[in-house]
Structures are given as C-alpha cells and as structure tokens.
Amino acid sequence: MFKVGVVGTGNIFKQAHLPGWLSSKDVEIIALCDAFRDSAVAVAKDFPDAKVYDDYNELLDNPAIDIVGISTPNIFHSEIAIAALRKGKHVFCEKPDAINPLEAQKMADAAAESGKLLMTMRNNRFSAEAQFMKRLMDKGELGEMYMGRCGWIRRRGIPGRGGWFTTKELSGGGPLIDLGVHMIDMAMYLGGSLKPVTVSGSTYRKFADQPDASGQIPSGTFDVEDLAAGFIRFDNGASLQIEFSWASNIAVEQKFLEWRGTKGGFSLINDKLNIFTEKEGALIDEQPSFAAAKIPQHTANIQHFIACVLGKEQPIITPEQGVDMIKILSAIYESADRGKEIRL
Ligand SMILES: NC(=O)c1ccc[n+]([C@@H]2O[C@H](COP(=O)([O-])OP(=O)(O)OC[C@H]3O[C@@H](n4cnc5c(N)ncnc54)[C@H](O)[C@@H]3O)[C@@H](O)[C@H]2O)c1
C-alpha cells in the first residue's frame, strides 16, 4: 500500500483528486497540507489518522509518504514537485506542469535524477472518445495528420476573478495556460509524435476592467490575458491553430479539437466525436457512440499514475512532453509581446 501526502486541498483536489485516490485499493492518504490550514483540517475530518500540515516542507520530511499529490496554484507546482522528488517521493501534479520552461525542465531533471515517477494531470486524454481516436490514429486509419485546430472558448467564465487565476505572478497566464494545456496536449497526443518548432500568437485582455453582472468592477488583480490565439508548426510539417478564452463575445462555450488527415479527419466538439472519411467514392460521416464512462477522466488519470508506480503500466504522459508544452505556451506569450513568430 502506497502512502499519499497531498499538498493543496482546494477545489480540484476535492472534486477530482480525492475521488481518484479513493478509487484505488493500492493507496492511502496519510497526510494533508494546505497553506490555509483550515482547508486541510476540514478534509481531514474524513481521514482521522491523517497528519495535517500548513508547510509542505514538513509534509515532505515525513518518511512514511511515498507519493505526493500537488493541487496548489500553478506557481507552486515546480518547487513542490522538485522538492518531493529530491526526497524520493513519486509525484502526481496538477496542470500546468510549471509556469515557465526553465521550471518545467528542472522538474523533468529532478525526476530523471531521482528515478521516481513524475506525472502531470492530462485528464482529457482519458475520455472514451480520446482513447478510441488514439487507437485509430495509432493504426494510421486516418492517414497522416497535417492540419489541426483546437481551442476552448468561453463566452463568460473567468475563474476566480481577482484571485490567483487572474494574477500572472501566481498563475503564469490566463486561458492559454489554464485551458490551452488541456487541448493542445490532446491535439499533440492524437496528432502523432509531434515536435513543436515555431509558434506565433496574440493575446488580449479586454474584460479585466469591465463591470460584472452587478455593475461593479471586481477588486483584485487581473493582469493576465482573457483571450489567446495562435499557430504552432511541428517538425513534420503539420500545423495547429489554437484559440482560448475565458470571456469573449461568441454564441456559446465550445471545447474543440479537429484534425484533418490524408485518409480522413475527425472533430471532437464539446465531447461529441465525428469522423469524416471517403469510401468507394462516397463521403462517409460517422458518429461513434460510447457507453457512459464508468469512471471520470481525472480518476482514470490518477489510476494510470498508480498503475505506473506499481510497474503495471508504462506512463503515457511524460515529463518531456510537459517541457514541450510549457515551451509552447511560454513562446506564444513571447510572440504576443514581441509581435513575431518564435522558434523553440
Ligand atoms: N485538471 C483540471 O481539470 C483542473 C481543473 C481546475 C484546476 N486545475 C488546477 O489545479 C490547481 C488548483 O486549482 P484549484 O481550482 O483547486 O485552486 P484552489 O484555489 O481552489 O485550491 C488551491 C489550494 O492550494 C492551497 N495553497 C496555496 N498555496 C499553497 C502552498 N504553497 N502550499 C500548500 N497549499 C497551498 C490554497 O490554500 C488552496 O486551498 C491549479 O494548478 C489548476 O490549474 C486543474
């Protein structure tokens, strides 16, 4: 039985990590840490034997802990992950891996040096639709993927306005780093072994000073973008258009991924999958349907992590992929600042 220590007991921990850890008979939560101690204390009511901390360094000094789960604001991911790996713990960390490429690389290096497993949450890969498409793509059924589009565009949906999400120093950015990491990862996972080479991007911050529904401009910092768009080129010639917003004047929220391949294409729009091919001179549209998921995506991701710690599965999410992801996001911000394409 592996012993888990958790750092950060906020929303995503309660909604997604807790059910994930509890779904496994191979792990047990023995320690809870939150900088806001009352949050960890509240969770600990269901874990009477768990130790409670408000300083993660003290949790890491607990030799009984084998696995550290990180679900703090983005800025703290890398420092906690690196410290945990150096203490010989396996690490499961929320996305985004880090807020800049240097930190992401340090995490990957710490994992390699420690020989322990470092995995970052990529829950969207674990939907039935994504797994089905992965099997088709790996068999080459849609041919060579050359042009993709992905995004997550919200009409209104700024998370924690005025809090850490909208404070660049703590989050690293707005919807690009928050939502982009999910959908660009899915695009690269399903598009093949894609190595990014150049990016170009624009970012906008148009809602920070707009009043909310009550007519007030909310207090607190809002110094990140609320919309980002861009273009990524990969070393095999494929390219990907991207668009992410927390707020923009569009009809409805849409989460989308589309790839066009030489033998067929597909779109996954708000979790609805469509496949487009041509057979015997006819254009074929297929809408695969799936039974309701037995387990939620986040739980499936955590179960995969545990299976990898146990040596039963090979990681499908690697620290190197995390470094590439953060390089892409960071270069899109740089491109937006400098008004030019950036080579990675
Ligand atoms: N994969 C997903 O679907 C998904 C969804 C939402 C959020 N997230 C990610 O999860 C992370 C947390 O987001 P959230 O919405 O739960 O935020 P949150 O603000 O609800 O929770 C964060 C918690 O971390 C605590 N904390 C802050 N600094 C700390 C520190 N140094 N040490 C220990 N605890 C600390 C806070 O007190 C808070 O309880 C973020 O990185 C976010 O990007 C992922």
mmCIF file of C-alpha atoms and ligand atoms in Angstrom:
data_model
loop_
_atom_site.group_PDB
_atom_site.id
_atom_site.type_symbol
_atom_site.label_atom_id
_atom_site.label_comp_id
_atom_site.label_asym_id
_atom_site.label_seq_id
_atom_site.Cartn_x
_atom_site.Cartn_y
_atom_site.Cartn_z
ATOM 1 C CA MET A 1 0.000 0.000 0.000
ATOM 2 C CA PHE A 2 1.471 3.344 -1.097
ATOM 3 C CA LYS A 3 1.051 6.275 1.276
ATOM 4 C CA VAL A 4 -0.084 9.556 -0.221
ATOM 5 C CA GLY A 5 0.585 13.074 1.065
ATOM 6 C CA VAL A 6 -1.480 15.827 -0.539
ATOM 7 C CA VAL A 7 -0.417 19.458 -0.973
ATOM 8 C CA GLY A 8 -3.297 21.822 -1.767
ATOM 9 C CA THR A 9 -6.791 20.802 -0.650
ATOM 10 C CA GLY A 10 -8.865 23.289 -2.693
ATOM 11 C CA ASN A 11 -11.478 22.825 -5.399
ATOM 12 C CA ILE A 12 -9.824 20.434 -7.835
ATOM 13 C CA PHE A 13 -8.465 18.306 -5.001
ATOM 14 C CA LYS A 14 -11.948 17.838 -3.529
ATOM 15 C CA GLN A 15 -13.724 17.439 -6.877
ATOM 16 C CA ALA A 16 -11.245 15.279 -8.752
ATOM 17 C CA HIS A 17 -8.125 14.125 -6.871
ATOM 18 C CA LEU A 18 -9.872 12.848 -3.775
ATOM 19 C CA PRO A 19 -12.221 10.531 -5.734
ATOM 20 C CA GLY A 20 -9.196 9.417 -7.767
ATOM 21 C CA TRP A 21 -7.096 8.431 -4.751
ATOM 22 C CA LEU A 22 -10.119 6.865 -3.024
ATOM 23 C CA SER A 23 -10.865 4.732 -6.100
ATOM 24 C CA SER A 24 -7.669 2.714 -5.602
ATOM 25 C CA LYS A 25 -7.030 -0.079 -3.122
ATOM 26 C CA ASP A 26 -3.281 0.438 -3.599
ATOM 27 C CA VAL A 27 -3.004 3.883 -1.992
ATOM 28 C CA GLU A 28 -3.951 5.521 1.269
ATOM 29 C CA ILE A 29 -3.997 9.249 2.128
ATOM 30 C CA ILE A 30 -1.949 9.748 5.279
ATOM 31 C CA ALA A 31 -1.120 13.469 5.143
ATOM 32 C CA LEU A 32 -2.867 16.661 4.054
ATOM 33 C CA CYS A 33 -1.237 20.047 3.645
ATOM 34 C CA ASP A 34 -2.728 23.391 2.773
ATOM 35 C CA ALA A 35 -1.278 26.868 3.287
ATOM 36 C CA PHE A 36 -4.790 27.696 4.524
ATOM 37 C CA ARG A 37 -4.678 25.121 7.308
ATOM 38 C CA ASP A 38 -8.451 25.137 7.907
ATOM 39 C CA SER A 39 -8.933 23.712 4.416
ATOM 40 C CA ALA A 40 -6.759 20.672 5.206
ATOM 41 C CA VAL A 41 -8.360 20.350 8.651
ATOM 42 C CA ALA A 42 -11.831 20.214 7.055
ATOM 43 C CA VAL A 43 -10.757 17.438 4.655
ATOM 44 C CA ALA A 44 -9.027 15.587 7.498
ATOM 45 C CA LYS A 45 -12.417 15.050 9.193
ATOM 46 C CA ASP A 46 -12.810 12.117 6.773
ATOM 47 C CA PHE A 47 -9.230 10.943 7.445
ATOM 48 C CA PRO A 48 -8.905 10.944 11.238
ATOM 49 C CA ASP A 49 -5.466 9.298 11.147
ATOM 50 C CA ALA A 50 -4.004 11.719 8.579
ATOM 51 C CA LYS A 51 -1.400 14.256 9.676
ATOM 52 C CA VAL A 52 -2.231 17.877 8.839
ATOM 53 C CA TYR A 53 0.363 20.457 7.779
ATOM 54 C CA ASP A 54 0.410 24.041 6.551
ATOM 55 C CA ASP A 55 4.027 23.890 5.319
ATOM 56 C CA TYR A 56 4.707 21.405 2.527
ATOM 57 C CA ASN A 57 8.370 21.015 3.599
ATOM 58 C CA GLU A 58 7.184 19.392 6.819
ATOM 59 C CA LEU A 59 4.967 17.009 4.871
ATOM 60 C CA LEU A 60 7.914 16.090 2.626
ATOM 61 C CA ASP A 61 10.009 15.301 5.730
ATOM 62 C CA ASN A 62 7.522 12.563 6.631
ATOM 63 C CA PRO A 63 9.395 9.376 5.600
ATOM 64 C CA ALA A 64 6.198 7.310 5.502
ATOM 65 C CA ILE A 65 4.966 9.195 2.419
ATOM 66 C CA ASP A 66 5.639 7.502 -0.955
ATOM 67 C CA ILE A 67 3.537 9.698 -3.250
ATOM 68 C CA VAL A 68 2.938 13.445 -3.216
ATOM 69 C CA GLY A 69 -0.164 14.822 -4.934
ATOM 70 C CA ILE A 70 0.078 18.518 -5.843
ATOM 71 C CA SER A 71 -3.030 20.645 -6.393
ATOM 72 C CA THR A 72 -1.903 24.138 -5.438
ATOM 73 C CA PRO A 73 -1.946 27.294 -7.579
ATOM 74 C CA ASN A 74 0.357 26.943 -10.609
ATOM 75 C CA ILE A 75 3.335 28.920 -9.277
ATOM 76 C CA PHE A 76 3.998 26.314 -6.562
ATOM 77 C CA HIS A 77 3.851 23.177 -8.747
ATOM 78 C CA SER A 78 7.510 23.085 -9.721
ATOM 79 C CA GLU A 79 9.067 23.956 -6.371
ATOM 80 C CA ILE A 80 6.944 21.376 -4.523
ATOM 81 C CA ALA A 81 7.436 18.701 -7.209
ATOM 82 C CA ILE A 82 11.225 19.174 -7.304
ATOM 83 C CA ALA A 83 11.487 19.120 -3.501
ATOM 84 C CA ALA A 84 9.313 15.987 -3.316
ATOM 85 C CA LEU A 85 11.303 14.144 -5.999
ATOM 86 C CA ARG A 86 14.551 15.023 -4.188
ATOM 87 C CA LYS A 87 13.053 13.493 -1.046
ATOM 88 C CA GLY A 88 12.467 10.278 -3.003
ATOM 89 C CA LYS A 89 8.705 10.619 -3.466
ATOM 90 C CA HIS A 90 6.694 9.891 -6.610
ATOM 91 C CA VAL A 91 4.801 12.986 -7.742
ATOM 92 C CA PHE A 92 1.388 13.475 -9.299
ATOM 93 C CA CYS A 93 0.950 17.157 -10.153
ATOM 94 C CA GLU A 94 -1.892 19.260 -11.486
ATOM 95 C CA LYS A 95 -1.561 21.031 -14.809
ATOM 96 C CA PRO A 96 0.127 23.214 -15.951
ATOM 97 C CA ASP A 97 3.412 21.466 -15.140
ATOM 98 C CA ALA A 98 5.101 24.798 -14.360
ATOM 99 C CA ILE A 99 4.767 28.459 -15.234
ATOM 100 C CA ASN A 100 7.901 28.645 -17.396
ATOM 101 C CA PRO A 101 10.098 26.228 -19.402
ATOM 102 C CA LEU A 102 13.074 26.503 -17.045
ATOM 103 C CA GLU A 103 10.985 25.267 -14.108
ATOM 104 C CA ALA A 104 9.420 22.506 -16.242
ATOM 105 C CA GLN A 105 12.909 21.364 -17.290
ATOM 106 C CA LYS A 106 14.069 21.394 -13.644
ATOM 107 C CA MET A 107 11.113 19.155 -12.781
ATOM 108 C CA ALA A 108 11.983 16.732 -15.593
ATOM 109 C CA ASP A 109 15.644 16.719 -14.498
ATOM 110 C CA ALA A 110 14.696 16.104 -10.851
ATOM 111 C CA ALA A 111 12.519 13.172 -11.944
ATOM 112 C CA ALA A 112 15.314 11.678 -14.044
ATOM 113 C CA GLU A 113 17.863 12.105 -11.217
ATOM 114 C CA SER A 114 15.563 10.638 -8.568
ATOM 115 C CA GLY A 115 14.326 7.700 -10.630
ATOM 116 C CA LYS A 116 10.864 8.458 -9.238
ATOM 117 C CA LEU A 117 7.742 8.936 -11.306
ATOM 118 C CA LEU A 118 6.610 12.455 -12.179
ATOM 119 C CA MET A 119 3.269 12.737 -13.935
ATOM 120 C CA THR A 120 1.124 15.786 -14.608
ATOM 121 C CA MET A 121 -2.660 15.696 -14.935
ATOM 122 C CA ARG A 122 -3.809 15.325 -18.561
ATOM 123 C CA ASN A 123 -7.333 14.142 -17.766
ATOM 124 C CA ASN A 124 -8.780 14.835 -21.229
ATOM 125 C CA ARG A 125 -6.664 12.050 -22.729
ATOM 126 C CA PHE A 126 -8.679 9.560 -20.687
ATOM 127 C CA SER A 127 -12.137 10.127 -22.185
ATOM 128 C CA ALA A 128 -13.624 7.216 -24.166
ATOM 129 C CA GLU A 129 -13.590 9.424 -27.284
ATOM 130 C CA ALA A 130 -9.900 10.328 -26.950
ATOM 131 C CA GLN A 131 -8.859 6.744 -26.226
ATOM 132 C CA PHE A 132 -10.876 5.486 -29.224
ATOM 133 C CA MET A 133 -9.303 8.102 -31.513
ATOM 134 C CA LYS A 134 -5.850 7.267 -30.161
ATOM 135 C CA ARG A 135 -6.321 3.627 -31.186
ATOM 136 C CA LEU A 136 -7.487 4.666 -34.686
ATOM 137 C CA MET A 137 -4.646 7.169 -35.109
ATOM 138 C CA ASP A 138 -2.018 4.671 -33.931
ATOM 139 C CA LYS A 139 -3.260 2.246 -36.621
ATOM 140 C CA GLY A 140 -2.924 5.048 -39.190
ATOM 141 C CA GLU A 141 -6.604 4.742 -40.150
ATOM 142 C CA LEU A 142 -6.951 8.447 -40.930
ATOM 143 C CA GLY A 143 -3.559 8.706 -42.623
ATOM 144 C CA GLU A 144 -1.096 11.474 -41.965
ATOM 145 C CA MET A 145 -2.444 14.332 -39.851
ATOM 146 C CA TYR A 146 -1.363 17.660 -41.311
ATOM 147 C CA MET A 147 -3.751 20.399 -40.172
ATOM 148 C CA GLY A 148 -5.412 20.763 -36.786
ATOM 149 C CA ARG A 149 -7.497 23.239 -34.826
ATOM 150 C CA CYS A 150 -8.160 23.203 -31.137
ATOM 151 C CA GLY A 151 -9.495 25.510 -28.520
ATOM 152 C CA TRP A 152 -11.672 26.118 -25.528
ATOM 153 C CA ILE A 153 -13.581 29.326 -25.928
ATOM 154 C CA ARG A 154 -15.895 30.638 -23.256
ATOM 155 C CA ARG A 155 -18.434 33.412 -23.629
ATOM 156 C CA ARG A 156 -18.165 34.172 -19.921
ATOM 157 C CA GLY A 157 -16.189 32.028 -17.481
ATOM 158 C CA ILE A 158 -13.311 33.799 -15.756
ATOM 159 C CA PRO A 159 -12.169 31.542 -12.894
ATOM 160 C CA GLY A 160 -11.667 33.172 -9.502
ATOM 161 C CA ARG A 161 -11.645 36.703 -10.903
ATOM 162 C CA GLY A 162 -9.321 38.862 -8.800
ATOM 163 C CA GLY A 163 -7.710 35.785 -7.197
ATOM 164 C CA TRP A 164 -4.673 33.687 -8.116
ATOM 165 C CA PHE A 165 -6.038 32.552 -11.518
ATOM 166 C CA THR A 166 -6.046 36.163 -12.804
ATOM 167 C CA THR A 167 -2.692 37.097 -11.208
ATOM 168 C CA LYS A 168 0.184 36.393 -13.617
ATOM 169 C CA GLU A 169 2.780 36.025 -10.882
ATOM 170 C CA LEU A 170 0.774 33.113 -9.396
ATOM 171 C CA SER A 171 -0.820 31.523 -12.471
ATOM 172 C CA GLY A 172 1.669 32.227 -15.267
ATOM 173 C CA GLY A 173 -1.144 33.468 -17.509
ATOM 174 C CA GLY A 174 -4.825 33.313 -18.380
ATOM 175 C CA PRO A 175 -6.847 30.899 -20.535
ATOM 176 C CA LEU A 176 -3.821 29.918 -22.635
ATOM 177 C CA ILE A 177 -2.019 28.311 -19.704
ATOM 178 C CA ASP A 178 -5.236 27.293 -17.929
ATOM 179 C CA LEU A 179 -7.244 25.746 -20.798
ATOM 180 C CA GLY A 180 -4.604 25.588 -23.533
ATOM 181 C CA VAL A 181 -2.620 22.962 -21.724
ATOM 182 C CA HIS A 182 -5.626 20.586 -21.934
ATOM 183 C CA MET A 183 -6.496 20.994 -25.602
ATOM 184 C CA ILE A 184 -3.022 21.484 -27.114
ATOM 185 C CA ASP A 185 -1.980 18.357 -25.236
ATOM 186 C CA MET A 186 -4.932 16.426 -26.695
ATOM 187 C CA ALA A 187 -4.070 17.678 -30.169
ATOM 188 C CA MET A 188 -0.451 16.562 -29.829
ATOM 189 C CA TYR A 189 -1.421 13.242 -28.206
ATOM 190 C CA LEU A 190 -3.748 12.366 -31.083
ATOM 191 C CA GLY A 191 -1.794 14.071 -33.879
ATOM 192 C CA GLY A 192 1.220 11.746 -33.712
ATOM 193 C CA SER A 193 4.732 12.220 -32.390
ATOM 194 C CA LEU A 194 4.716 15.971 -32.885
ATOM 195 C CA LYS A 195 7.708 18.117 -32.002
ATOM 196 C CA PRO A 196 6.907 21.846 -31.956
ATOM 197 C CA VAL A 197 9.347 24.074 -33.854
ATOM 198 C CA THR A 198 7.793 27.556 -34.107
ATOM 199 C CA VAL A 199 4.801 29.389 -32.663
ATOM 200 C CA SER A 200 3.043 32.647 -33.260
ATOM 201 C CA GLY A 201 0.372 34.163 -31.030
ATOM 202 C CA SER A 202 -1.738 37.116 -29.971
ATOM 203 C CA THR A 203 -3.235 37.740 -26.544
ATOM 204 C CA TYR A 204 -5.903 40.196 -25.424
ATOM 205 C CA ARG A 205 -7.091 41.485 -22.053
ATOM 206 C CA LYS A 206 -10.423 43.183 -22.683
ATOM 207 C CA PHE A 207 -12.582 42.072 -19.758
ATOM 208 C CA ALA A 208 -10.361 42.990 -16.801
ATOM 209 C CA ASP A 209 -11.904 46.435 -16.430
ATOM 210 C CA GLN A 210 -15.455 45.548 -17.400
ATOM 211 C CA PRO A 211 -18.123 45.566 -14.691
ATOM 212 C CA ASP A 212 -19.646 42.245 -13.690
ATOM 213 C CA ALA A 213 -23.396 41.495 -13.630
ATOM 214 C CA SER A 214 -23.813 43.643 -10.505
ATOM 215 C CA GLY A 215 -22.373 46.655 -12.341
ATOM 216 C CA GLN A 216 -19.205 46.651 -10.203
ATOM 217 C CA ILE A 217 -15.627 46.167 -11.382
ATOM 218 C CA PRO A 218 -14.449 43.355 -9.090
ATOM 219 C CA SER A 219 -11.448 44.154 -6.933
ATOM 220 C CA GLY A 220 -8.186 42.188 -7.050
ATOM 221 C CA THR A 221 -5.527 41.695 -9.683
ATOM 222 C CA PHE A 222 -6.397 40.833 -13.296
ATOM 223 C CA ASP A 223 -3.161 41.143 -15.240
ATOM 224 C CA VAL A 224 -3.435 38.051 -17.481
ATOM 225 C CA GLU A 225 -5.000 37.689 -20.934
ATOM 226 C CA ASP A 226 -8.655 36.747 -21.319
ATOM 227 C CA LEU A 227 -8.199 35.552 -24.926
ATOM 228 C CA ALA A 228 -5.258 33.976 -26.727
ATOM 229 C CA ALA A 229 -4.978 32.777 -30.320
ATOM 230 C CA GLY A 230 -2.051 31.274 -32.132
ATOM 231 C CA PHE A 231 -0.443 28.958 -34.590
ATOM 232 C CA ILE A 232 2.010 26.105 -33.933
ATOM 233 C CA ARG A 233 4.235 24.446 -36.547
ATOM 234 C CA PHE A 234 5.644 20.954 -35.935
ATOM 235 C CA ASP A 235 8.823 19.377 -37.283
ATOM 236 C CA ASN A 236 6.913 17.017 -39.634
ATOM 237 C CA GLY A 237 5.223 19.958 -41.370
ATOM 238 C CA ALA A 238 1.890 19.627 -39.511
ATOM 239 C CA SER A 239 0.368 22.756 -38.016
ATOM 240 C CA LEU A 240 -2.219 23.573 -35.380
ATOM 241 C CA GLN A 241 -4.420 26.646 -34.931
ATOM 242 C CA ILE A 242 -5.373 27.411 -31.347
ATOM 243 C CA GLU A 243 -7.825 29.675 -29.552
ATOM 244 C CA PHE A 244 -8.631 30.011 -25.855
ATOM 245 C CA SER A 245 -10.811 32.465 -23.984
ATOM 246 C CA TRP A 246 -12.299 32.932 -20.546
ATOM 247 C CA ALA A 247 -14.541 35.658 -21.890
ATOM 248 C CA SER A 248 -15.368 36.709 -25.457
ATOM 249 C CA ASN A 249 -18.464 37.777 -27.372
ATOM 250 C CA ILE A 250 -19.339 34.485 -29.062
ATOM 251 C CA ALA A 251 -22.562 32.449 -29.168
ATOM 252 C CA VAL A 252 -21.731 29.657 -26.750
ATOM 253 C CA GLU A 253 -18.835 27.987 -24.963
ATOM 254 C CA GLN A 254 -17.036 25.463 -27.145
ATOM 255 C CA LYS A 255 -14.297 22.978 -26.415
ATOM 256 C CA PHE A 256 -12.968 21.624 -29.688
ATOM 257 C CA LEU A 257 -10.304 19.583 -31.401
ATOM 258 C CA GLU A 258 -10.164 18.834 -35.095
ATOM 259 C CA TRP A 259 -7.520 17.077 -37.190
ATOM 260 C CA ARG A 260 -7.512 16.702 -40.950
ATOM 261 C CA GLY A 261 -5.584 13.721 -42.261
ATOM 262 C CA THR A 262 -4.819 12.341 -45.702
ATOM 263 C CA LYS A 263 -7.327 9.454 -45.357
ATOM 264 C CA GLY A 264 -9.854 11.095 -43.048
ATOM 265 C CA GLY A 265 -10.426 13.667 -40.372
ATOM 266 C CA PHE A 266 -12.250 13.988 -37.102
ATOM 267 C CA SER A 267 -13.774 16.589 -34.849
ATOM 268 C CA LEU A 268 -14.370 16.367 -31.132
ATOM 269 C CA ILE A 269 -16.618 19.280 -30.251
ATOM 270 C CA ASN A 270 -17.975 19.559 -26.707
ATOM 271 C CA ASP A 271 -17.126 15.857 -26.308
ATOM 272 C CA LYS A 272 -19.121 14.805 -29.439
ATOM 273 C CA LEU A 273 -16.977 12.818 -31.874
ATOM 274 C CA ASN A 274 -17.431 12.868 -35.670
ATOM 275 C CA ILE A 275 -15.194 11.077 -38.171
ATOM 276 C CA PHE A 276 -15.038 12.091 -41.836
ATOM 277 C CA THR A 277 -13.731 9.693 -44.486
ATOM 278 C CA GLU A 278 -14.304 8.707 -48.109
ATOM 279 C CA LYS A 279 -15.090 5.136 -49.177
ATOM 280 C CA GLU A 280 -15.984 3.748 -52.618
ATOM 281 C CA GLY A 281 -16.473 7.264 -53.974
ATOM 282 C CA ALA A 282 -18.774 8.341 -51.164
ATOM 283 C CA LEU A 283 -18.144 10.763 -48.333
ATOM 284 C CA ILE A 284 -18.800 8.995 -45.041
ATOM 285 C CA ASP A 285 -19.645 10.716 -41.768
ATOM 286 C CA GLU A 286 -19.572 8.542 -38.660
ATOM 287 C CA GLN A 287 -20.665 9.409 -35.120
ATOM 288 C CA PRO A 288 -19.279 6.754 -32.775
ATOM 289 C CA SER A 289 -21.240 6.441 -29.572
ATOM 290 C CA PHE A 290 -19.887 5.283 -26.259
ATOM 291 C CA ALA A 291 -21.410 3.866 -23.127
ATOM 292 C CA ALA A 292 -21.423 6.318 -20.234
ATOM 293 C CA ALA A 293 -17.928 6.475 -18.737
ATOM 294 C CA LYS A 294 -17.511 4.050 -15.853
ATOM 295 C CA ILE A 295 -15.018 6.343 -14.156
ATOM 296 C CA PRO A 296 -14.391 10.075 -14.527
ATOM 297 C CA GLN A 297 -11.364 11.213 -16.592
ATOM 298 C CA HIS A 298 -9.438 12.594 -13.613
ATOM 299 C CA THR A 299 -9.895 9.336 -11.724
ATOM 300 C CA ALA A 300 -8.712 7.396 -14.787
ATOM 301 C CA ASN A 301 -5.595 9.605 -14.966
ATOM 302 C CA ILE A 302 -4.825 9.025 -11.277
ATOM 303 C CA GLN A 303 -5.420 5.275 -11.682
ATOM 304 C CA HIS A 304 -2.960 5.263 -14.604
ATOM 305 C CA PHE A 305 -0.402 7.082 -12.420
ATOM 306 C CA ILE A 306 -0.836 4.495 -9.649
ATOM 307 C CA ALA A 307 -0.549 1.613 -12.143
ATOM 308 C CA CYS A 308 2.737 3.158 -13.378
ATOM 309 C CA VAL A 309 4.067 3.478 -9.804
ATOM 310 C CA LEU A 310 3.210 -0.215 -9.365
ATOM 311 C CA GLY A 311 5.027 -1.018 -12.634
ATOM 312 C CA LYS A 312 1.837 -2.393 -14.201
ATOM 313 C CA GLU A 313 1.634 0.264 -16.967
ATOM 314 C CA GLN A 314 4.078 2.472 -18.880
ATOM 315 C CA PRO A 315 3.440 6.229 -18.464
ATOM 316 C CA ILE A 316 1.581 7.743 -21.414
ATOM 317 C CA ILE A 317 2.296 11.221 -20.004
ATOM 318 C CA THR A 318 5.984 12.075 -19.652
ATOM 319 C CA PRO A 319 7.935 14.987 -18.126
ATOM 320 C CA GLU A 320 9.480 15.650 -21.575
ATOM 321 C CA GLN A 321 6.006 16.205 -23.022
ATOM 322 C CA GLY A 322 5.422 18.644 -20.171
ATOM 323 C CA VAL A 323 8.569 20.579 -21.052
ATOM 324 C CA ASP A 324 7.447 20.835 -24.700
ATOM 325 C CA MET A 325 4.008 22.006 -23.587
ATOM 326 C CA ILE A 326 5.328 24.774 -21.350
ATOM 327 C CA LYS A 327 7.810 25.834 -24.060
ATOM 328 C CA ILE A 328 4.894 26.220 -26.483
ATOM 329 C CA LEU A 329 2.764 28.237 -24.047
ATOM 330 C CA SER A 330 5.634 30.458 -22.993
ATOM 331 C CA ALA A 331 6.669 31.110 -26.615
ATOM 332 C CA ILE A 332 3.094 32.083 -27.527
ATOM 333 C CA TYR A 333 3.192 34.707 -24.761
ATOM 334 C CA GLU A 334 6.579 35.866 -26.035
ATOM 335 C CA SER A 335 5.273 36.017 -29.611
ATOM 336 C CA ALA A 336 2.290 38.090 -28.470
ATOM 337 C CA ASP A 337 4.621 40.501 -26.609
ATOM 338 C CA ARG A 338 7.136 40.852 -29.448
ATOM 339 C CA GLY A 339 4.708 40.663 -32.369
ATOM 340 C CA LYS A 340 6.683 37.982 -34.221
ATOM 341 C CA GLU A 341 6.997 34.231 -34.693
ATOM 342 C CA ILE A 342 9.186 32.484 -32.112
ATOM 343 C CA ARG A 343 11.433 29.481 -32.817
ATOM 344 C CA LEU A 344 11.536 26.975 -29.946
HETATM 345 N N1 LIG B 1 -7.250 19.251 -14.442
HETATM 346 C C1 LIG B 1 -8.301 20.027 -14.258
HETATM 347 O O1 LIG B 1 -9.381 19.762 -14.803
HETATM 348 C C2 LIG B 1 -8.183 21.230 -13.383
HETATM 349 C C3 LIG B 1 -9.330 21.983 -13.076
HETATM 350 C C4 LIG B 1 -9.190 23.076 -12.208
HETATM 351 C C5 LIG B 1 -7.949 23.407 -11.687
HETATM 352 N N2 LIG B 1 -6.853 22.671 -12.028
HETATM 353 C C6 LIG B 1 -5.519 23.014 -11.490
HETATM 354 O O2 LIG B 1 -5.492 22.632 -10.120
HETATM 355 C C7 LIG B 1 -4.703 23.536 -9.363
HETATM 356 C C8 LIG B 1 -5.509 24.067 -8.192
HETATM 357 O O3 LIG B 1 -6.667 24.701 -8.680
HETATM 358 P P1 LIG B 1 -7.961 24.877 -7.739
HETATM 359 O O4 LIG B 1 -9.046 25.319 -8.620
HETATM 360 O O5 LIG B 1 -8.145 23.669 -6.894
HETATM 361 O O6 LIG B 1 -7.483 26.094 -6.832
HETATM 362 P P2 LIG B 1 -7.944 26.425 -5.355
HETATM 363 O O7 LIG B 1 -7.557 27.837 -5.127
HETATM 364 O O8 LIG B 1 -9.369 26.027 -5.145
HETATM 365 O O9 LIG B 1 -7.068 25.455 -4.436
HETATM 366 C C9 LIG B 1 -5.699 25.635 -4.242
HETATM 367 C C10 LIG B 1 -5.385 25.298 -2.782
HETATM 368 O O10 LIG B 1 -3.977 25.349 -2.612
HETATM 369 C C11 LIG B 1 -3.704 25.985 -1.364
HETATM 370 N N3 LIG B 1 -2.341 26.515 -1.409
HETATM 371 C C12 LIG B 1 -1.902 27.666 -1.977
HETATM 372 N N4 LIG B 1 -0.566 27.752 -1.876
HETATM 373 C C13 LIG B 1 -0.140 26.662 -1.198
HETATM 374 C C14 LIG B 1 1.129 26.205 -0.776
HETATM 375 N N5 LIG B 1 2.244 26.870 -1.059
HETATM 376 N N6 LIG B 1 1.185 25.038 -0.090
HETATM 377 C C15 LIG B 1 0.065 24.347 0.192
HETATM 378 N N7 LIG B 1 -1.175 24.736 -0.190
HETATM 379 C C16 LIG B 1 -1.266 25.870 -0.893
HETATM 380 C C17 LIG B 1 -4.794 27.027 -1.212
HETATM 381 O O11 LIG B 1 -4.962 27.439 0.126
HETATM 382 C C18 LIG B 1 -5.986 26.286 -1.777
HETATM 383 O O12 LIG B 1 -6.689 25.564 -0.789
HETATM 384 C C19 LIG B 1 -4.257 24.616 -10.356
HETATM 385 O O13 LIG B 1 -2.951 24.363 -10.775
HETATM 386 C C20 LIG B 1 -5.214 24.485 -11.532
HETATM 387 O O14 LIG B 1 -4.623 24.843 -12.764
HETATM 388 C C21 LIG B 1 -6.959 21.599 -12.849
#
